[in-house]
Coordinates of C-alpha atoms and ligand atoms in Angstrom, one line a residue:
M1 CA 0.0 0.0 0.0
A2 CA 1.1 3.6 -0.6
R3 CA 0.1 6.5 1.6
L4 CA -0.2 9.9 -0.1
T5 CA -1.8 13.3 0.4
I6 CA -4.2 14.6 -2.2
D7 CA -5.6 18.1 -1.9
G8 CA -4.8 18.0 1.8
S9 CA -6.5 14.6 2.5
A10 CA -4.5 11.5 3.4
I11 CA -5.4 8.5 1.3
E12 CA -4.0 4.9 1.1
V13 CA -4.1 3.0 -2.2
A14 CA -2.6 -0.2 -3.5
D15 CA 1.0 0.0 -4.8
G16 CA 0.9 0.4 -8.6
T17 CA -2.3 2.4 -8.6
S18 CA -2.2 5.2 -11.2
L19 CA -2.2 8.7 -9.7
F20 CA -5.3 9.4 -11.9
D21 CA -7.3 6.7 -10.1
A22 CA -6.0 7.8 -6.7
C23 CA -7.1 11.4 -7.5
R24 CA -10.5 10.2 -8.5
L25 CA -10.9 8.4 -5.2
A26 CA -9.7 11.4 -3.2
R27 CA -11.7 14.0 -5.1
G28 CA -14.9 12.0 -5.6
E29 CA -14.7 12.8 -9.3
A30 CA -12.2 12.3 -12.1
L31 CA -9.7 14.8 -13.1
P32 CA -10.5 16.5 -16.4
H33 CA -9.4 14.2 -19.2
F34 CA -10.0 13.2 -22.8
C35 CA -7.5 10.4 -23.6
Y36 CA -7.7 8.3 -20.4
H37 CA -10.2 5.4 -20.5
P38 CA -10.3 2.6 -17.9
D39 CA -10.4 -0.1 -20.5
L40 CA -7.8 1.1 -22.9
S41 CA -4.0 1.6 -22.6
I42 CA -2.6 4.9 -21.4
A43 CA -1.8 7.3 -24.1
G44 CA -1.1 10.5 -22.1
V45 CA -1.7 12.7 -25.2
C46 CA -4.4 15.2 -24.1
R47 CA -2.4 16.6 -21.2
L48 CA -5.6 17.6 -19.4
C49 CA -5.1 15.6 -16.3
Q50 CA -2.1 17.6 -15.0
V51 CA -1.5 17.8 -11.3
E52 CA 1.1 19.5 -9.1
V53 CA 3.3 17.0 -7.2
E54 CA 5.4 18.4 -4.4
G55 CA 9.2 18.3 -5.2
M56 CA 8.6 18.1 -9.0
P57 CA 9.5 21.3 -10.8
K58 CA 6.8 21.0 -13.5
L59 CA 3.2 19.8 -13.5
T60 CA 2.8 16.1 -14.3
I61 CA 0.0 14.1 -16.0
A62 CA -1.7 11.9 -13.5
C63 CA -2.8 9.1 -15.9
N64 CA 0.7 8.2 -16.8
T65 CA 2.1 8.5 -13.2
T66 CA 2.1 5.8 -10.6
V67 CA 1.6 6.6 -6.9
R68 CA 4.6 6.7 -4.6
E69 CA 4.7 6.5 -0.9
G70 CA 4.6 10.0 0.7
M71 CA 3.5 11.9 -2.5
V72 CA 1.8 15.2 -1.8
V73 CA -0.4 16.2 -4.7
Q74 CA -2.5 19.2 -5.5
T75 CA -5.3 18.9 -8.1
R76 CA -7.2 22.1 -7.6
S77 CA -4.4 24.7 -7.2
E78 CA -4.3 27.8 -9.2
K79 CA -1.3 26.5 -11.2
V80 CA -3.3 23.3 -12.1
R81 CA -6.3 25.4 -13.1
K82 CA -4.3 27.7 -15.3
A83 CA -2.7 24.7 -17.0
S84 CA -6.1 23.1 -17.7
Q85 CA -7.3 26.4 -19.2
Q86 CA -4.2 26.6 -21.4
I87 CA -4.5 23.0 -22.6
L88 CA -8.2 23.5 -23.3
E89 CA -7.3 26.6 -25.3
M90 CA -4.9 24.5 -27.3
H91 CA -7.6 21.9 -28.0
L92 CA -9.9 24.7 -29.1
I93 CA -7.5 26.5 -31.4
N94 CA -8.8 24.7 -34.5
H95 CA -12.0 23.3 -33.1
P96 CA -15.1 24.5 -35.0
V97 CA -17.7 26.4 -33.1
D98 CA -20.5 24.2 -34.3
C99 CA -21.9 23.2 -30.9
P100 CA -25.5 24.3 -31.8
I101 CA -25.6 21.8 -34.6
C102 CA -23.3 19.2 -33.1
D103 CA -25.1 16.0 -32.1
Q104 CA -22.8 15.6 -29.1
A105 CA -24.1 18.8 -27.5
G106 CA -25.2 18.0 -24.0
E107 CA -22.7 15.2 -23.5
C108 CA -19.5 16.7 -25.0
G109 CA -16.4 16.5 -22.9
L110 CA -15.0 19.6 -24.5
Q111 CA -18.1 21.6 -23.7
N112 CA -18.3 20.3 -20.2
Q113 CA -14.6 21.0 -19.5
Y114 CA -14.9 24.4 -21.0
M115 CA -17.7 25.3 -18.7
D116 CA -15.6 24.1 -15.7
Y117 CA -12.2 25.5 -16.7
G118 CA -12.5 27.7 -19.8
L119 CA -14.4 30.9 -19.9
Y120 CA -11.6 33.0 -21.4
D121 CA -11.6 35.0 -24.6
S122 CA -10.4 33.2 -27.6
Q123 CA -7.1 34.5 -29.1
V124 CA -7.7 32.8 -32.5
P125 CA -10.1 34.4 -34.9
Q126 CA -12.6 32.0 -36.3
S127 CA -11.4 32.8 -39.9
E128 CA -7.9 31.4 -39.1
K129 CA -9.0 27.9 -37.9
V130 CA -7.6 25.0 -39.9
L131 CA -10.6 23.5 -41.7
K132 CA -10.9 19.7 -42.1
A133 CA -13.5 17.3 -43.5
K134 CA -17.0 17.2 -42.1
A135 CA -19.6 14.5 -41.9
Q136 CA -17.6 11.7 -43.6
V137 CA -19.2 8.3 -43.7
I138 CA -16.4 6.0 -42.5
G139 CA -18.4 2.8 -42.0
P140 CA -21.9 1.3 -41.9
E141 CA -22.6 2.7 -38.4
V142 CA -20.3 5.7 -37.9
I143 CA -19.8 9.2 -39.3
L144 CA -16.6 11.2 -38.7
D145 CA -16.3 14.9 -38.4
K146 CA -12.5 15.5 -38.5
E147 CA -12.7 19.1 -37.5
R148 CA -14.1 18.3 -34.1
C149 CA -11.5 15.6 -33.2
V150 CA -9.2 16.4 -30.3
L151 CA -6.8 13.6 -31.3
C152 CA -7.2 11.8 -28.0
S153 CA -6.6 8.5 -29.9
R154 CA -9.2 6.6 -27.9
C155 CA -10.9 5.3 -31.1
V156 CA -7.6 4.3 -32.6
R157 CA -6.6 2.4 -29.4
F158 CA -10.0 0.8 -29.3
C159 CA -9.6 -0.6 -32.8
N160 CA -6.0 -1.7 -32.1
E161 CA -6.6 -3.2 -28.6
V162 CA -10.2 -4.4 -28.3
T163 CA -11.3 -5.5 -31.8
K164 CA -7.7 -5.7 -33.1
T165 CA -8.9 -4.6 -36.5
G166 CA -6.8 -1.5 -36.7
E167 CA -9.0 0.5 -39.1
L168 CA -8.3 3.9 -37.7
G169 CA -5.1 6.0 -37.5
I170 CA -3.8 9.5 -36.9
F171 CA -2.4 10.9 -40.1
N172 CA -0.2 14.0 -40.8
R173 CA 1.4 16.1 -38.1
G174 CA 1.0 19.4 -36.2
D175 CA -2.3 21.1 -36.7
R176 CA -2.7 19.2 -39.9
A177 CA -2.9 15.9 -37.9
E178 CA -6.3 14.2 -38.3
I179 CA -8.0 11.0 -37.6
G180 CA -9.0 8.8 -40.5
V181 CA -9.6 5.3 -41.8
A182 CA -6.5 3.5 -43.2
P183 CA -6.4 3.7 -47.0
G184 CA -9.0 1.3 -48.6
R185 CA -10.5 0.5 -45.2
Q186 CA -13.9 1.2 -43.5
L187 CA -14.7 1.2 -39.8
D188 CA -16.8 -1.9 -40.2
N189 CA -16.0 -4.1 -37.3
A190 CA -18.8 -5.7 -35.2
Y191 CA -18.1 -3.2 -32.3
S192 CA -17.6 0.0 -34.3
V193 CA -20.2 2.1 -32.4
N194 CA -18.1 1.9 -29.2
T195 CA -15.8 4.4 -30.8
V196 CA -18.7 6.8 -30.8
D197 CA -19.3 6.2 -27.1
I198 CA -15.7 6.8 -26.1
C199 CA -15.1 9.8 -28.4
P200 CA -15.1 12.7 -25.9
V201 CA -16.3 15.2 -28.5
G202 CA -18.7 15.0 -31.4
A203 CA -16.1 13.8 -33.9
L204 CA -17.6 10.3 -34.2
T205 CA -21.4 10.0 -34.3
S206 CA -23.7 7.0 -34.7
R207 CA -25.6 6.9 -38.0
D208 CA -28.5 5.3 -36.2
F209 CA -28.8 7.9 -33.5
R210 CA -27.5 11.1 -35.2
F211 CA -30.0 13.9 -35.0
Q212 CA -32.7 11.7 -33.6
K213 CA -32.9 13.4 -30.3
R214 CA -31.2 16.0 -28.2
V215 CA -29.6 14.1 -25.4
W216 CA -31.0 16.2 -22.6
M217 CA -34.5 15.2 -23.6
L218 CA -33.6 11.5 -22.9
K219 CA -34.2 9.5 -19.7
S220 CA -32.0 6.6 -19.0
T221 CA -32.9 3.2 -17.5
D222 CA -30.5 0.5 -16.5
S223 CA -31.0 -2.7 -18.3
V224 CA -29.5 -5.8 -19.9
C225 CA -29.1 -6.3 -23.7
P226 CA -31.4 -9.1 -24.8
G227 CA -29.4 -9.8 -27.9
C228 CA -27.4 -12.8 -26.8
A229 CA -26.4 -14.9 -23.8
T230 CA -23.5 -12.6 -22.8
G231 CA -26.0 -10.1 -21.3
C232 CA -24.1 -6.9 -21.7
N233 CA -25.1 -4.3 -19.2
V234 CA -26.7 -1.4 -21.0
R235 CA -28.5 1.9 -20.5
V236 CA -31.8 2.3 -22.4
D237 CA -32.2 6.0 -23.5
H238 CA -35.8 6.8 -24.1
E239 CA -38.3 9.6 -24.3
A240 CA -42.1 9.6 -24.3
G241 CA -42.3 5.8 -24.6
R242 CA -39.8 5.5 -27.5
I243 CA -36.3 4.1 -27.2
Y244 CA -33.7 6.0 -29.1
R245 CA -30.5 4.1 -28.3
L246 CA -28.8 1.6 -26.1
K247 CA -25.5 2.5 -24.6
P248 CA -23.1 0.1 -22.8
R249 CA -23.1 0.3 -19.0
R250 CA -19.7 -0.6 -17.5
N251 CA -19.6 -4.0 -15.8
A252 CA -16.0 -5.3 -15.5
K253 CA -17.3 -8.8 -14.9
V254 CA -19.4 -9.0 -18.0
N255 CA -18.8 -6.6 -20.8
G256 CA -16.2 -4.1 -19.6
S257 CA -17.3 -0.8 -21.2
W258 CA -18.4 -2.3 -24.5
M259 CA -21.3 -3.8 -26.4
C260 CA -21.6 -5.1 -30.0
D261 CA -23.3 -3.2 -32.8
E262 CA -25.9 -5.9 -33.3
G263 CA -27.0 -5.7 -29.7
R264 CA -27.4 -1.9 -30.0
L265 CA -30.1 -2.4 -32.6
T266 CA -32.2 -4.9 -30.5
Y267 CA -34.3 -1.9 -29.3
K268 CA -35.9 -1.7 -32.8
A269 CA -37.9 -4.9 -32.2
V270 CA -39.7 -3.1 -29.4
H271 CA -41.2 -0.6 -31.8
A272 CA -41.7 -3.1 -34.7
V273 CA -44.9 -2.9 -36.8
D274 CA -45.7 -6.5 -36.1
R275 CA -45.9 -6.0 -32.4
L276 CA -48.9 -7.7 -30.8
T277 CA -50.9 -5.0 -29.0
E278 CA -54.4 -6.5 -28.5
P279 CA -55.7 -10.0 -27.5
L280 CA -56.8 -11.9 -30.6
W281 CA -59.3 -14.7 -30.8
H282 CA -59.0 -16.5 -34.2
G283 CA -57.4 -13.3 -35.6
Q284 CA -60.1 -10.9 -34.3
V285 CA -59.4 -8.3 -31.7
V286 CA -61.1 -9.1 -28.4
A287 CA -61.1 -7.3 -25.0
W288 CA -59.1 -8.6 -22.1
A289 CA -62.4 -9.0 -20.2
E290 CA -63.3 -11.7 -22.7
V291 CA -60.0 -13.5 -22.5
K292 CA -61.0 -15.5 -19.5
N293 CA -64.0 -17.0 -21.4
H294 CA -61.8 -17.9 -24.4
L295 CA -59.2 -19.4 -22.1
A296 CA -61.9 -21.5 -20.5
R297 CA -63.0 -22.7 -24.0
V298 CA -59.5 -23.8 -25.1
G299 CA -57.9 -24.7 -21.8
G300 CA -60.8 -25.3 -19.4
G301 CA -59.2 -28.4 -18.1
G302 CA -55.8 -26.8 -17.8
F303 CA -53.0 -27.2 -20.3
A304 CA -51.7 -30.5 -21.6
L305 CA -48.4 -29.0 -22.7
V306 CA -46.7 -25.7 -21.8
I307 CA -43.8 -24.4 -24.0
G308 CA -41.5 -21.7 -22.7
S309 CA -38.7 -19.8 -24.4
A310 CA -35.2 -18.5 -23.7
H311 CA -36.5 -14.9 -24.2
Q312 CA -38.6 -14.8 -21.1
S313 CA -37.4 -13.6 -17.7
L314 CA -36.5 -16.0 -14.9
E315 CA -39.5 -15.0 -12.8
E316 CA -41.8 -15.8 -15.8
L317 CA -40.2 -19.2 -16.4
W318 CA -40.8 -20.2 -12.8
L319 CA -44.4 -19.0 -13.0
L320 CA -44.8 -20.9 -16.3
R321 CA -43.8 -24.1 -14.5
Q322 CA -46.5 -23.4 -11.9
V323 CA -49.0 -22.9 -14.7
A324 CA -47.9 -26.2 -16.2
G325 CA -48.5 -28.1 -12.9
T326 CA -48.3 -31.8 -13.9
A327 CA -48.6 -31.1 -17.6
A328 CA -45.7 -31.8 -20.1
T329 CA -43.3 -28.9 -20.4
S330 CA -40.7 -27.8 -22.9
G331 CA -38.2 -24.9 -22.9
G332 CA -38.9 -24.4 -26.6
L333 CA -36.9 -25.1 -29.7
A334 CA -33.3 -26.2 -29.1
G335 CA -30.8 -24.3 -31.2
S336 CA -33.2 -21.6 -32.2
D337 CA -31.9 -18.0 -32.3
T338 CA -28.3 -18.8 -32.8
G339 CA -25.7 -17.1 -35.0
K340 CA -22.0 -16.5 -35.3
G341 CA -20.3 -15.7 -32.0
D342 CA -16.9 -14.2 -31.5
D343 CA -14.3 -14.2 -28.8
I344 CA -14.9 -10.6 -27.7
L345 CA -18.5 -10.5 -26.4
L346 CA -21.0 -11.8 -28.8
S347 CA -22.3 -15.3 -28.0
A348 CA -23.5 -17.8 -30.7
D349 CA -26.6 -18.2 -28.5
R350 CA -28.7 -15.1 -29.4
T351 CA -31.1 -15.5 -26.5
P352 CA -30.8 -13.6 -23.2
N353 CA -32.0 -16.3 -20.9
R354 CA -31.1 -19.9 -21.9
G355 CA -29.3 -20.0 -18.6
G356 CA -32.7 -19.2 -17.0
L357 CA -34.4 -22.1 -18.7
A358 CA -31.8 -24.5 -17.2
V359 CA -32.3 -22.9 -13.7
A360 CA -36.0 -23.2 -14.0
G361 CA -35.7 -26.9 -15.1
L362 CA -37.3 -26.4 -18.6
A363 CA -35.5 -28.6 -21.2
E364 CA -35.5 -27.5 -24.8
H365 CA -36.4 -29.9 -27.6
S366 CA -35.5 -30.5 -31.2
A367 CA -38.2 -29.6 -33.8
T368 CA -39.0 -33.3 -34.2
E369 CA -39.3 -33.9 -30.4
L370 CA -41.4 -30.7 -30.0
A371 CA -43.7 -31.8 -32.8
A372 CA -44.1 -35.2 -31.1
L373 CA -44.9 -33.5 -27.8
I374 CA -47.5 -31.3 -29.5
R375 CA -49.1 -34.3 -31.3
A376 CA -49.2 -36.2 -28.0
A377 CA -50.9 -33.3 -26.1
R378 CA -54.5 -34.3 -25.3
G379 CA -55.7 -30.9 -24.3
A380 CA -54.7 -27.3 -24.8
I381 CA -51.2 -26.0 -25.4
L382 CA -49.7 -22.8 -24.1
V383 CA -46.7 -21.3 -25.9
H384 CA -45.0 -18.5 -24.1
G385 CA -42.6 -16.4 -26.2
G386 CA -40.2 -17.4 -29.0
D387 CA -41.6 -18.6 -32.3
P388 CA -41.2 -22.4 -32.2
A389 CA -43.6 -22.8 -35.2
A390 CA -40.9 -21.1 -37.3
A391 CA -39.6 -24.7 -37.6
P392 CA -41.8 -26.4 -40.3
E393 CA -42.2 -29.7 -38.3
V394 CA -43.6 -27.7 -35.3
A395 CA -45.9 -25.7 -37.6
A396 CA -47.2 -28.9 -39.2
A397 CA -47.9 -30.4 -35.7
L398 CA -49.8 -27.2 -34.7
A399 CA -51.8 -27.0 -37.9
G400 CA -55.5 -27.7 -37.5
R401 CA -55.4 -27.4 -33.7
D402 CA -57.8 -24.9 -32.2
D403 CA -56.7 -25.1 -28.7
V404 CA -53.4 -23.3 -28.8
V405 CA -52.8 -20.2 -26.7
Y406 CA -49.8 -17.9 -27.5
L407 CA -48.5 -15.4 -25.1
G408 CA -45.9 -13.3 -26.9
T409 CA -44.8 -10.1 -28.5
H410 CA -44.7 -10.4 -32.3
L411 CA -47.0 -11.7 -34.9
G412 CA -44.8 -14.6 -36.0
V413 CA -45.7 -18.1 -37.3
T414 CA -46.7 -19.3 -33.9
A415 CA -49.1 -16.4 -33.2
R416 CA -50.8 -17.0 -36.6
A417 CA -51.2 -20.7 -35.7
A418 CA -52.8 -20.0 -32.3
A419 CA -56.5 -19.7 -31.5
L420 CA -56.0 -17.2 -28.7
V421 CA -53.1 -14.7 -28.9
L422 CA -52.3 -12.7 -25.8
P423 CA -50.0 -9.6 -26.2
G424 CA -47.1 -9.7 -23.7
A425 CA -44.3 -7.2 -22.9
M426 CA -40.8 -7.0 -24.3
W427 CA -37.8 -6.8 -22.0
A428 CA -37.8 -3.0 -22.0
E429 CA -41.4 -2.9 -21.0
K430 CA -41.1 -4.9 -17.8
A431 CA -38.8 -5.7 -15.0
G432 CA -37.1 -9.1 -14.6
V433 CA -34.0 -11.1 -14.3
F434 CA -31.9 -12.9 -17.0
V435 CA -29.3 -15.5 -16.3
N436 CA -26.4 -15.0 -18.7
R437 CA -23.9 -17.5 -20.0
Q438 CA -21.8 -17.2 -16.9
G439 CA -24.8 -18.2 -14.8
R440 CA -24.9 -14.6 -13.6
L441 CA -28.4 -13.3 -12.5
Q442 CA -28.8 -9.8 -13.9
P443 CA -31.8 -7.5 -13.2
F444 CA -33.4 -5.3 -15.8
A445 CA -35.9 -2.5 -15.2
Q446 CA -38.9 -1.3 -17.1
A447 CA -37.9 1.6 -19.4
V448 CA -41.0 2.3 -21.5
A449 CA -44.7 1.7 -21.5
R450 CA -46.2 -1.3 -23.2
P451 CA -47.9 -0.7 -26.6
G452 CA -51.7 -0.8 -26.9
N453 CA -53.2 -3.3 -24.5
A454 CA -50.1 -5.5 -24.1
R455 CA -49.7 -6.7 -20.5
E456 CA -46.8 -7.8 -18.3
D457 CA -46.5 -11.5 -18.9
W458 CA -46.6 -12.6 -15.3
R459 CA -50.0 -10.9 -14.8
V460 CA -51.4 -13.0 -17.7
L461 CA -49.8 -16.2 -16.5
V462 CA -51.3 -15.7 -13.0
E463 CA -54.7 -16.0 -14.6
M464 CA -53.8 -19.4 -15.9
L465 CA -52.6 -21.0 -12.7
P466 CA -54.4 -24.3 -12.2
A467 CA -56.7 -24.8 -9.2
G468 CA -54.7 -26.0 -6.3
A469 CA -51.5 -24.2 -7.3
P470 CA -49.8 -22.2 -4.6
A471 CA -51.3 -18.8 -4.0
A472 CA -51.0 -16.5 -7.0
P473 CA -48.5 -13.7 -6.5
T474 CA -50.2 -10.3 -6.6
S475 CA -47.0 -8.2 -7.2
L476 CA -43.7 -8.7 -9.0
K477 CA -42.1 -8.6 -5.5
A478 CA -44.1 -11.5 -4.3
L479 CA -43.4 -13.4 -7.6
R480 CA -39.7 -12.8 -7.1
A481 CA -39.9 -14.0 -3.5
G482 CA -41.4 -17.3 -4.7
A483 CA -39.2 -17.8 -7.7
G484 CA -36.1 -16.8 -5.8
A485 CA -36.8 -19.2 -2.9
A486 CA -37.2 -22.0 -5.4
L487 CA -34.5 -21.1 -8.0
A488 CA -31.9 -19.0 -6.3
P489 CA -32.2 -19.4 -2.5
T490 CA -28.9 -17.5 -1.9
L491 CA -30.0 -14.4 -3.6
D492 CA -32.8 -11.9 -3.3
L493 CA -34.2 -11.5 -6.8
D494 CA -35.8 -8.2 -5.8
R495 CA -32.5 -6.7 -4.6
L496 CA -29.9 -8.0 -7.0
P497 CA -26.9 -5.6 -7.4
Q498 CA -27.1 -3.5 -10.6
D499 CA -24.2 -5.5 -12.0
G500 CA -25.8 -8.8 -11.2
A501 CA -24.7 -11.7 -9.0
L502 CA -23.6 -15.3 -9.2
P503 CA -25.6 -17.7 -7.1
G504 CA -22.5 -19.2 -5.6
G505 CA -20.9 -15.8 -4.9
E506 CA -18.3 -13.9 -6.9
A507 CA -15.3 -15.9 -8.0
Ligands
SF4_1 S1 -12.3 10.9 -33.2 FE1 -12.9 11.2 -31.1 S2 -12.1 9.3 -30.1 FE2 -11.0 9.5 -32.0 S3 -9.2 10.6 -31.6 FE3 -10.7 12.1 -32.3 S4 -11.6 12.8 -30.4 FE4 -10.5 11.0 -29.9
SF4_2 S1 -22.6 -9.2 -27.1 FE1 -24.7 -10.0 -26.9 S2 -25.5 -9.1 -25.0 FE2 -23.7 -7.9 -25.6 S3 -24.5 -6.2 -26.8 FE3 -24.0 -7.8 -28.3 S4 -25.9 -9.0 -28.5 FE4 -26.1 -7.7 -26.7
FES3 S1 -6.0 11.9 -19.5 FE1 -4.0 12.1 -18.9 S2 -3.0 13.0 -20.6 FE2 -5.1 12.6 -21.3

């Protein structure tokens, strides 16, 4: 351990800690910075994080300095403040004054630092600024505005160190230096939008989000990406019931600071035109008040087969098992929703909760097995989520039956084959827990309202509990208490830490 004094307070940190991290601890907030990023190598190029260290003749950058026993450091002295102002002035010499039209306004590091440390008169007339290219499309997801770049090299380091694809570089020198794609290349790796997240200014912007919304209009809700079994921690940015983007939320144990581009687009399914928004009886819209009667007509004697899916929350899967009672069960179609994985984050398993199926004791089946289960069912069938009838064998087995109930979110093949269709909620429209590929239980919260008359799935399932089942939960909290006691007795599902937990404790 090393003991040092920062801004007059004594602090003790592990040997080898960077002075930047020690200062963050002591100050309760990070030093001003552009180039430092906790999940990238140290570049030390922006010079913004300068601090005064007793005994050193000049200011030093904290990100590239390691703590030493007995160090006495000032981070808020006049000398430091002056240096920050001068460095900012240097960054602004050639920076365009296009904040009013820049899509980064509201979350721009340069704007924020300027408000904290700037506030001086510019010594460079606007007409003398070096002009560089604006709004260049450099890949399928990203647009580059070279003028705004402060050459922090985060995006270059990301492509070199994380994806190891090396598409970006800094070309030329002096005030002609500019960021760009290597000749003949595009920024087209599967994680390219992370460069937008880490760009501290508006030089890199996302083609999907650009000009969709001013960021100060957005509300953020912590969630988990539903795109694959990795379960990257995300933030859902939304306004007035509409999701505008997903951003990665740092969780060192799951996704670091990153998420894949494919996962970012999973929010589009929430607002898809084929969302189920009303209960349907043989294709006709019916009121929820009538659903009980229709349920009695198809499943009056309970269900003979209940089919779940790896898209539902852990709480729902547990409740589904209670609905099944002694009926046959299936976790849905084995091998459905798979794709190409990689060794960064993306899993070949493109469902968020196959881990939950296993915990809830619902085994998946091949299309042939599932078709056989359907044919053997002497009584109604409940399908919850997924689209098992997308497999032709399953569709053939369901064809002609008029006792199939589908509780789901999109008008897929299974919904079309069902007599009674009940509109459920997507992950962003309800709270729940997913179990990722590590076995980690991760909570997600409701971000937006459900469309039309769609309902939280658990409230619909409760109506289907067979007579004699344990008392129906009347709140999500009660449901979680029941599911948690049965599936994860060491954890409280209602109070999981925001970065999730492993049932056996952290390794
Ligand atoms: S484009 Fe953004 S992330 Fe890349 S070097 Fe410039 S300022 Fe930094
Ligand atoms: S790796 Fe998986 S969980 Fe992470 S963002 Fe991509 S699709 Fe979502
Ligand atoms: S953050 Fe230290 S030099 Fe950029």
